[in-house]
Short mmCIF file of C-alpha atoms and ligand atoms in Angstrom, two decimals:
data_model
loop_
_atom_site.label_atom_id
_atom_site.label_comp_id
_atom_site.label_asym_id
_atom_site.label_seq_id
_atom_site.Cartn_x
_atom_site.Cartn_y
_atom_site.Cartn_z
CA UNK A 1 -13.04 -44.55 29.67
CA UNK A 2 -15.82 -42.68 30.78
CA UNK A 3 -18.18 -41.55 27.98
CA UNK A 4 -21.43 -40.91 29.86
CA UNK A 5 -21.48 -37.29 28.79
CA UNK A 6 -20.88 -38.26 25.63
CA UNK A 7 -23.90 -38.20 23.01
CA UNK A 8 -24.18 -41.22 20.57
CA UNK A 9 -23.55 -39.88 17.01
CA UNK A 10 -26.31 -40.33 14.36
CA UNK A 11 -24.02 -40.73 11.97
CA UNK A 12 -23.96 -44.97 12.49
CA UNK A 13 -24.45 -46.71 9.44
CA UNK A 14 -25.36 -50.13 10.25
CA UNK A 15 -24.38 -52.74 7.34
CA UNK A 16 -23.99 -55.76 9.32
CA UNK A 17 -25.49 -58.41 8.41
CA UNK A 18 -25.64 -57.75 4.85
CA UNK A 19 -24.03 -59.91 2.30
CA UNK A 20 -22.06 -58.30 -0.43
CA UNK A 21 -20.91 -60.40 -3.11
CA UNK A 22 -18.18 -59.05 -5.39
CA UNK A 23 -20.15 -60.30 -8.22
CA UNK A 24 -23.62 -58.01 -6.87
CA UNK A 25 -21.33 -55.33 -5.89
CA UNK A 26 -19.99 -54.79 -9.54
CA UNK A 27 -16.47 -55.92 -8.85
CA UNK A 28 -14.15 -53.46 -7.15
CA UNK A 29 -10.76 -54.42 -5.59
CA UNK A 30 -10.57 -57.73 -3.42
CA UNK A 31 -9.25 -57.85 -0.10
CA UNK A 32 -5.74 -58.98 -1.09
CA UNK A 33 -5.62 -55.74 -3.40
CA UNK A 34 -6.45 -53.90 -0.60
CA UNK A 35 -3.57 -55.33 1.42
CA UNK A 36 -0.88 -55.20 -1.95
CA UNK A 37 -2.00 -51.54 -2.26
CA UNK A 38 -1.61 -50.36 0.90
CA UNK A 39 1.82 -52.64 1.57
CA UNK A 40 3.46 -51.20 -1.63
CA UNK A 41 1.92 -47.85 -2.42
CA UNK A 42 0.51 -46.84 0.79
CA UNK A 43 -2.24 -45.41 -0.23
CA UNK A 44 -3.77 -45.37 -3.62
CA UNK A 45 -5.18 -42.70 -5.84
CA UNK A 46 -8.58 -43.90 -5.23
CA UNK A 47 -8.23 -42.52 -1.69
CA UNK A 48 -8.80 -46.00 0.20
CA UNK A 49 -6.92 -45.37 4.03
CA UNK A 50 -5.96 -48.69 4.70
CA UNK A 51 -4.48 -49.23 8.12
CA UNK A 52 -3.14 -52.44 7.01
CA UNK A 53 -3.94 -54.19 10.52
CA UNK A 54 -4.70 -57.70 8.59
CA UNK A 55 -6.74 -59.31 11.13
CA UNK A 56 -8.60 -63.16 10.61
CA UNK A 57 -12.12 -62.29 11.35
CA UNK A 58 -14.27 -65.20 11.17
CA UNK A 59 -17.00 -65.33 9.24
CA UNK A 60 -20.18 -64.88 11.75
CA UNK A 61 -22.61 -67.96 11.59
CA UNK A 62 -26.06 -66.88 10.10
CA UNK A 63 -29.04 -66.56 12.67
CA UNK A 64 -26.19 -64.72 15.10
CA UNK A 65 -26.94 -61.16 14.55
CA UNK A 66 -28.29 -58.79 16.97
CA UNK A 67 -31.54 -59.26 18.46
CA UNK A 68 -34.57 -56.73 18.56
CA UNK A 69 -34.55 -55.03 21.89
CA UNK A 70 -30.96 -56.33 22.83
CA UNK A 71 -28.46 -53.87 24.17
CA UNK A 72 -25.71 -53.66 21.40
CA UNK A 73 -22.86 -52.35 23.91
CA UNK A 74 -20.51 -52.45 20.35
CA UNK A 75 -22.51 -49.93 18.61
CA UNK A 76 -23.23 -47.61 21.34
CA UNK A 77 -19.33 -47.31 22.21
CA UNK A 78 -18.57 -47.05 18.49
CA UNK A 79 -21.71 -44.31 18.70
CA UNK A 80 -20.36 -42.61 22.07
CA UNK A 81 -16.49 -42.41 20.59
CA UNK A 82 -17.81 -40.93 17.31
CA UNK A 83 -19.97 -38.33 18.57
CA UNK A 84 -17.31 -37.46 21.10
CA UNK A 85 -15.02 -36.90 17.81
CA UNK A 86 -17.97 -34.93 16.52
CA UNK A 87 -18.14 -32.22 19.29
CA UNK A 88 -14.61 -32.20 19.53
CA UNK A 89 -14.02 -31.27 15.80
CA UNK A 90 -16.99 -29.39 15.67
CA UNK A 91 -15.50 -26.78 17.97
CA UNK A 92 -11.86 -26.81 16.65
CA UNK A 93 -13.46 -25.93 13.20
CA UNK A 94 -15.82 -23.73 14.36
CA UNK A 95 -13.07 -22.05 16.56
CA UNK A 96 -10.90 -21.48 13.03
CA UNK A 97 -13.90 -20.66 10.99
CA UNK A 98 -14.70 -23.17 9.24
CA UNK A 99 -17.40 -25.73 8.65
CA UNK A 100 -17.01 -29.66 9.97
CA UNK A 101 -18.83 -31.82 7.82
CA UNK A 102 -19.02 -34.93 9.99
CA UNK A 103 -18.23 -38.39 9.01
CA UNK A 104 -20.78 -41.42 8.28
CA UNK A 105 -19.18 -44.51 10.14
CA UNK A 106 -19.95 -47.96 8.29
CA UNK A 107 -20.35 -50.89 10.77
CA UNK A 108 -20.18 -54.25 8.54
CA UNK A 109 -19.64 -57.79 9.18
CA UNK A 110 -16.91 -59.63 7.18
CA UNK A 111 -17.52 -57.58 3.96
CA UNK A 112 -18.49 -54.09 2.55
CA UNK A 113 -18.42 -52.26 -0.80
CA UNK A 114 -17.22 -48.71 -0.34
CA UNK A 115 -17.06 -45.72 -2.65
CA UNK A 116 -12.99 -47.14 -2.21
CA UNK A 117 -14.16 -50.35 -3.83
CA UNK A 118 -14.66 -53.57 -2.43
CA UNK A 119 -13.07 -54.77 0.81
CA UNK A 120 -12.74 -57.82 3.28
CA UNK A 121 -13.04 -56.83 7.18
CA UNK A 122 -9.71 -59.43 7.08
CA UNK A 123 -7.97 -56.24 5.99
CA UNK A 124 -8.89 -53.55 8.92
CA UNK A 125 -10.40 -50.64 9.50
CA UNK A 126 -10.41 -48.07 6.95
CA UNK A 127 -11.54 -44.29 5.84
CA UNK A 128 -12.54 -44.05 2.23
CA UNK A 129 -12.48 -40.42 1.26
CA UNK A 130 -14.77 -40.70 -2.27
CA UNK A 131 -18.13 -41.41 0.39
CA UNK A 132 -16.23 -39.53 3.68
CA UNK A 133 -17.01 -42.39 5.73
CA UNK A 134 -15.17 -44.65 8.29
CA UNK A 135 -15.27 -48.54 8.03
CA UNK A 136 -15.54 -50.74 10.35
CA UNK A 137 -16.08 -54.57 11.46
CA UNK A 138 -16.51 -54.82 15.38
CA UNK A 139 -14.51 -58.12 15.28
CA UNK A 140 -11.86 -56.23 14.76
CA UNK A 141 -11.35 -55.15 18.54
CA UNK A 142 -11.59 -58.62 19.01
CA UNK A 143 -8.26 -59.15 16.83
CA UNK A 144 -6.67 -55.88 18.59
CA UNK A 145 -7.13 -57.52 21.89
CA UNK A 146 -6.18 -60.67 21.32
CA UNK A 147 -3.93 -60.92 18.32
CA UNK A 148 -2.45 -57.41 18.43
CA UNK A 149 -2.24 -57.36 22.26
CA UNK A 150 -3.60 -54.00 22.31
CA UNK A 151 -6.31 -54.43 25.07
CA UNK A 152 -9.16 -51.71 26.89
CA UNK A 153 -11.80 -49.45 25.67
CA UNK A 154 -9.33 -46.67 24.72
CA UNK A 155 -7.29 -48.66 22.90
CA UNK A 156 -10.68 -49.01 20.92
CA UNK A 157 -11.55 -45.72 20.73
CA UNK A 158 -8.01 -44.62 19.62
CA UNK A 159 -8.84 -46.64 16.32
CA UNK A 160 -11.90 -44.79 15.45
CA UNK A 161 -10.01 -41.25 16.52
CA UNK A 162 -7.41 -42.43 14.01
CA UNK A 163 -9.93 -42.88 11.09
CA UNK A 164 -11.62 -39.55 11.87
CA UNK A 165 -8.06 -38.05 11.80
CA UNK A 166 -7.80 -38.81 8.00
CA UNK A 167 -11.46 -37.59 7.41
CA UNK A 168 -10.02 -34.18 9.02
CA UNK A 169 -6.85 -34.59 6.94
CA UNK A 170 -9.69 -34.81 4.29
CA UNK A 171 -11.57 -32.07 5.01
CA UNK A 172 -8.69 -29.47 5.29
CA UNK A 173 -6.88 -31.10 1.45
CA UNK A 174 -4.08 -32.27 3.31
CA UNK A 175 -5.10 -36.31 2.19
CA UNK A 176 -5.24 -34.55 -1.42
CA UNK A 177 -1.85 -32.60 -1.47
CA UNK A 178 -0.42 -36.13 -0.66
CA UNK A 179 -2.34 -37.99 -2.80
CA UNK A 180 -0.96 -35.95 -5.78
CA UNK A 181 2.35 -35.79 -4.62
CA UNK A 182 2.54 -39.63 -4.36
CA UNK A 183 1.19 -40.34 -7.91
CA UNK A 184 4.16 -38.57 -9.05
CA UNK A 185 6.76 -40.20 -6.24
CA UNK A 186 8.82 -43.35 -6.63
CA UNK A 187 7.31 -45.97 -4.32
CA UNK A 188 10.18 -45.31 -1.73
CA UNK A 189 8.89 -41.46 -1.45
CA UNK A 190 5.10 -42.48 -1.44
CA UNK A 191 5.98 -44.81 1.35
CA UNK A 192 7.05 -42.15 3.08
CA UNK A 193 4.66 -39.72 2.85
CA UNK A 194 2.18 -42.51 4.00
CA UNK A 195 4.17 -42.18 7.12
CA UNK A 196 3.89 -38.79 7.83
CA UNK A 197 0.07 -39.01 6.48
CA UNK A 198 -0.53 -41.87 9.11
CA UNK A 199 1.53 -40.22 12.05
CA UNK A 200 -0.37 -37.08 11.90
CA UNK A 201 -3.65 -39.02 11.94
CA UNK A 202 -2.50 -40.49 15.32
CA UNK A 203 -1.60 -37.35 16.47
CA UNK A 204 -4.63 -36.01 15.17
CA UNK A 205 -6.60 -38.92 17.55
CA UNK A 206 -4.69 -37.34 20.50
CA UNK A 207 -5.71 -33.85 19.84
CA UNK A 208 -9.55 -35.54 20.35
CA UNK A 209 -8.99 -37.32 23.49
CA UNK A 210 -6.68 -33.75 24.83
CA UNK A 211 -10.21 -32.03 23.97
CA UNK A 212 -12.40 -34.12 25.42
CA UNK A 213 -11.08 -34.97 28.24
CA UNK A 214 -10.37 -31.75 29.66
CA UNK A 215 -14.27 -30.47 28.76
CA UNK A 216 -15.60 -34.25 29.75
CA UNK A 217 -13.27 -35.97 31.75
CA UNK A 218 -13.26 -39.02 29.17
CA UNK A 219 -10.13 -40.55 30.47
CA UNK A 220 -9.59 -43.27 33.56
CA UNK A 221 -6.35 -44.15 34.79
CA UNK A 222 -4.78 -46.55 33.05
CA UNK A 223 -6.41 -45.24 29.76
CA UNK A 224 -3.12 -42.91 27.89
CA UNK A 225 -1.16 -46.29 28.85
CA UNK A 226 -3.90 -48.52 26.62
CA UNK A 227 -3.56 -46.08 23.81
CA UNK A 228 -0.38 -45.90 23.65
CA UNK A 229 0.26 -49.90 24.08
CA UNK A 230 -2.37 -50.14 20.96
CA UNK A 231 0.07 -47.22 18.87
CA UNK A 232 3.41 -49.41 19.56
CA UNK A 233 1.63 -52.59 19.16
CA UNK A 234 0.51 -51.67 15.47
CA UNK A 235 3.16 -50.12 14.53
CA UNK A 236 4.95 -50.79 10.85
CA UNK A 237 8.01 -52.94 12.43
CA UNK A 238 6.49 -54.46 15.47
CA UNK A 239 3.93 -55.73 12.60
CA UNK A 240 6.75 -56.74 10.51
CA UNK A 241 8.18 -58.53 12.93
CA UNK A 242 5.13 -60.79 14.16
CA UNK A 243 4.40 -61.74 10.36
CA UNK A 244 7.86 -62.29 9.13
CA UNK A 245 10.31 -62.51 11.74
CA UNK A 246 12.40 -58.88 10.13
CA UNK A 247 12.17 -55.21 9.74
CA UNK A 248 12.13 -53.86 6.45
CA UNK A 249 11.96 -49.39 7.12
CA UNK A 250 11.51 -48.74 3.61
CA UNK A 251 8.55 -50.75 3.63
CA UNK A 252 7.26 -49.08 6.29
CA UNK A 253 3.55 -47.13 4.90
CA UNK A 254 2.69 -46.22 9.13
CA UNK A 255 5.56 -45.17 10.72
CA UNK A 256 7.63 -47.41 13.82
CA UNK A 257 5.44 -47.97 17.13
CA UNK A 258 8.01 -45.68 18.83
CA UNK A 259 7.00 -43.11 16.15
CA UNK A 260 3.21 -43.66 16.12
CA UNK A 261 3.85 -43.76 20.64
CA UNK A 262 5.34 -40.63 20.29
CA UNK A 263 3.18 -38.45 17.84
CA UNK A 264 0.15 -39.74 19.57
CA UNK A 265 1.17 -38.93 23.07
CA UNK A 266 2.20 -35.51 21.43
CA UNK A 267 -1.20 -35.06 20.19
CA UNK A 268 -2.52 -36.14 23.83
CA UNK A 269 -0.53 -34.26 25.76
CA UNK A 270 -0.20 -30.94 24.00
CA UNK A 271 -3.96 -30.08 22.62
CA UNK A 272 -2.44 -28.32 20.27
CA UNK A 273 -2.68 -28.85 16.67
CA UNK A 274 0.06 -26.72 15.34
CA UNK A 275 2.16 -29.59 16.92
CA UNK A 276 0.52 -32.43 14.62
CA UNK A 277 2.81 -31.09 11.55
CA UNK A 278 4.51 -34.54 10.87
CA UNK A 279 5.04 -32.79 6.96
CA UNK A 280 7.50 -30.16 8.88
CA UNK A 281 8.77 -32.09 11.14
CA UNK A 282 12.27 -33.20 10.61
CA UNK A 283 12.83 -36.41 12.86
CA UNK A 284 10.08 -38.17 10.60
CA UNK A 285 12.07 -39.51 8.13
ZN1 ZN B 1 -4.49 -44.62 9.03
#
């Protein structure tokens, strides 16, 4: 990727290093809630967007952490990719009207309390939508190169353009509509609409990377092929398949990697929004 023209976003919140302790925090849900929650409800009504990429982040040794005056290449492409996301956004809303309220993006280090409740970094990235703010640990990309063989920058970036999706999905009540409509579904429908709530927030993160990179030039050859290697390598069954050996569909809360390939190569390709409808769509079952 090239993202020299893009600005760093201010929007960084910087909780690494802190320890959170469930006990100091004032309890919350655990980790393995997190995962139980997002494995057999999808999403739950405290509006916690799990992407359910269990990962085995070590815990960092103490003394570790960034020194003063050190370049911290993680933050600044976390920094770069969200204020890409924020010009991007910022246009498409202004462009319809409206108002983009942008994101806050939490870097933490193996544990954070969100407005979600409490969470381990074991249990991925996430958007809470009580606080509008994206979670992340930076070991993570460590896990999506080496455990989820999902390697390069735009692989990287294609996470953090999937967590802005659902604070856009936020922003325009489409997170809500589903929310409300899953309290009432049997857990086979909720599942579902997870899918199609998850799909278009890939093809959501293509829509960013279509903008940008025809007003920037963010993309480098090779760079569509990382993002979509990352999209098939987390996707519900190739998952399924690494942990337990089978494919269960109904258990599916993220949609197949050829789905999650092919609605965020739509988004890429097309720049078009009206084509990120997953709710209309009839071949997302
Ligand atoms: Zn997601």
């Amino acid at each position: 990727m090239r993202l020299d023209d893009e600005q760093e976003s201010q929007n960084i919140e910087d909780r690494r290093g802190f320890r959170v302790s469930k006990g100091v925090a004032g309890g919350g849900i655990g980790g393995i809630a997190v995962i139980l929650i997002a494995l057999f409800f999808g999403i739950d009504p405290s509006a916690i967007l799990q992407d359910n990429l269990q990962t085995n982040v070590e815990p960092e040794p103490s003394g570790q952490s960034q020194q003063a005056g050190a370049r911290d290449e993680g933050r600044e492409f976390v920094a770069r990719v969200l204020g890409s996301t924020e010009q991007t956004w910022g246009e498409i809303f202004q462009r319809a009207g409206r108002n983009y309220t942008q994101p806050k993006l939490v870097l933490f280090s193996n544990q954070v309390q969100s407005a979600c409740g409490f969470a381990q970094a074991a249990a991925g990235p996430f958007y809470c939508g009580n606080d509008q703010k994206v979670y992340i640990d930076l070991a993570f990309f460590r896990e999506l190169h080496d455990r989820f063989k999902a390697p390069g920058d735009f692989a990287q970036a294609y996470v953090i353009a999937h967590e802005v999706g659902h604070h856009v999905q936020n922003l325009l009540g489409i997170m809500d509509k589903v929310q409300t409509r899953q309290r009432r579904a049997a857990e086979r429908e909720g599942n579902a609409l997870s899918v199609r709530l998850e799909l278009q927030a890939d093809c959501l993160a293509g829509i960013w990377a279509s903008f940008a990179n025809r007003e920037r030039k963010i993309l480098e050859p090779g760079d569509v092929e990382e993002g979509l290697n990352a999209a098939a390598q987390i996707g519900d069954d190739t998952i399924q398949k690494r942990a337990q050996g089978y494919v269960v569909p109904e258990g599916f809360t993220h949609g197949s990697s050829q789905q999650r390939v092919s609605w965020f190569r739509r988004g890429i390709q097309t720049g078009d929004l009206k084509q990120c409808d997953t709710f209309a769509a009839a071949n997302v079952s």
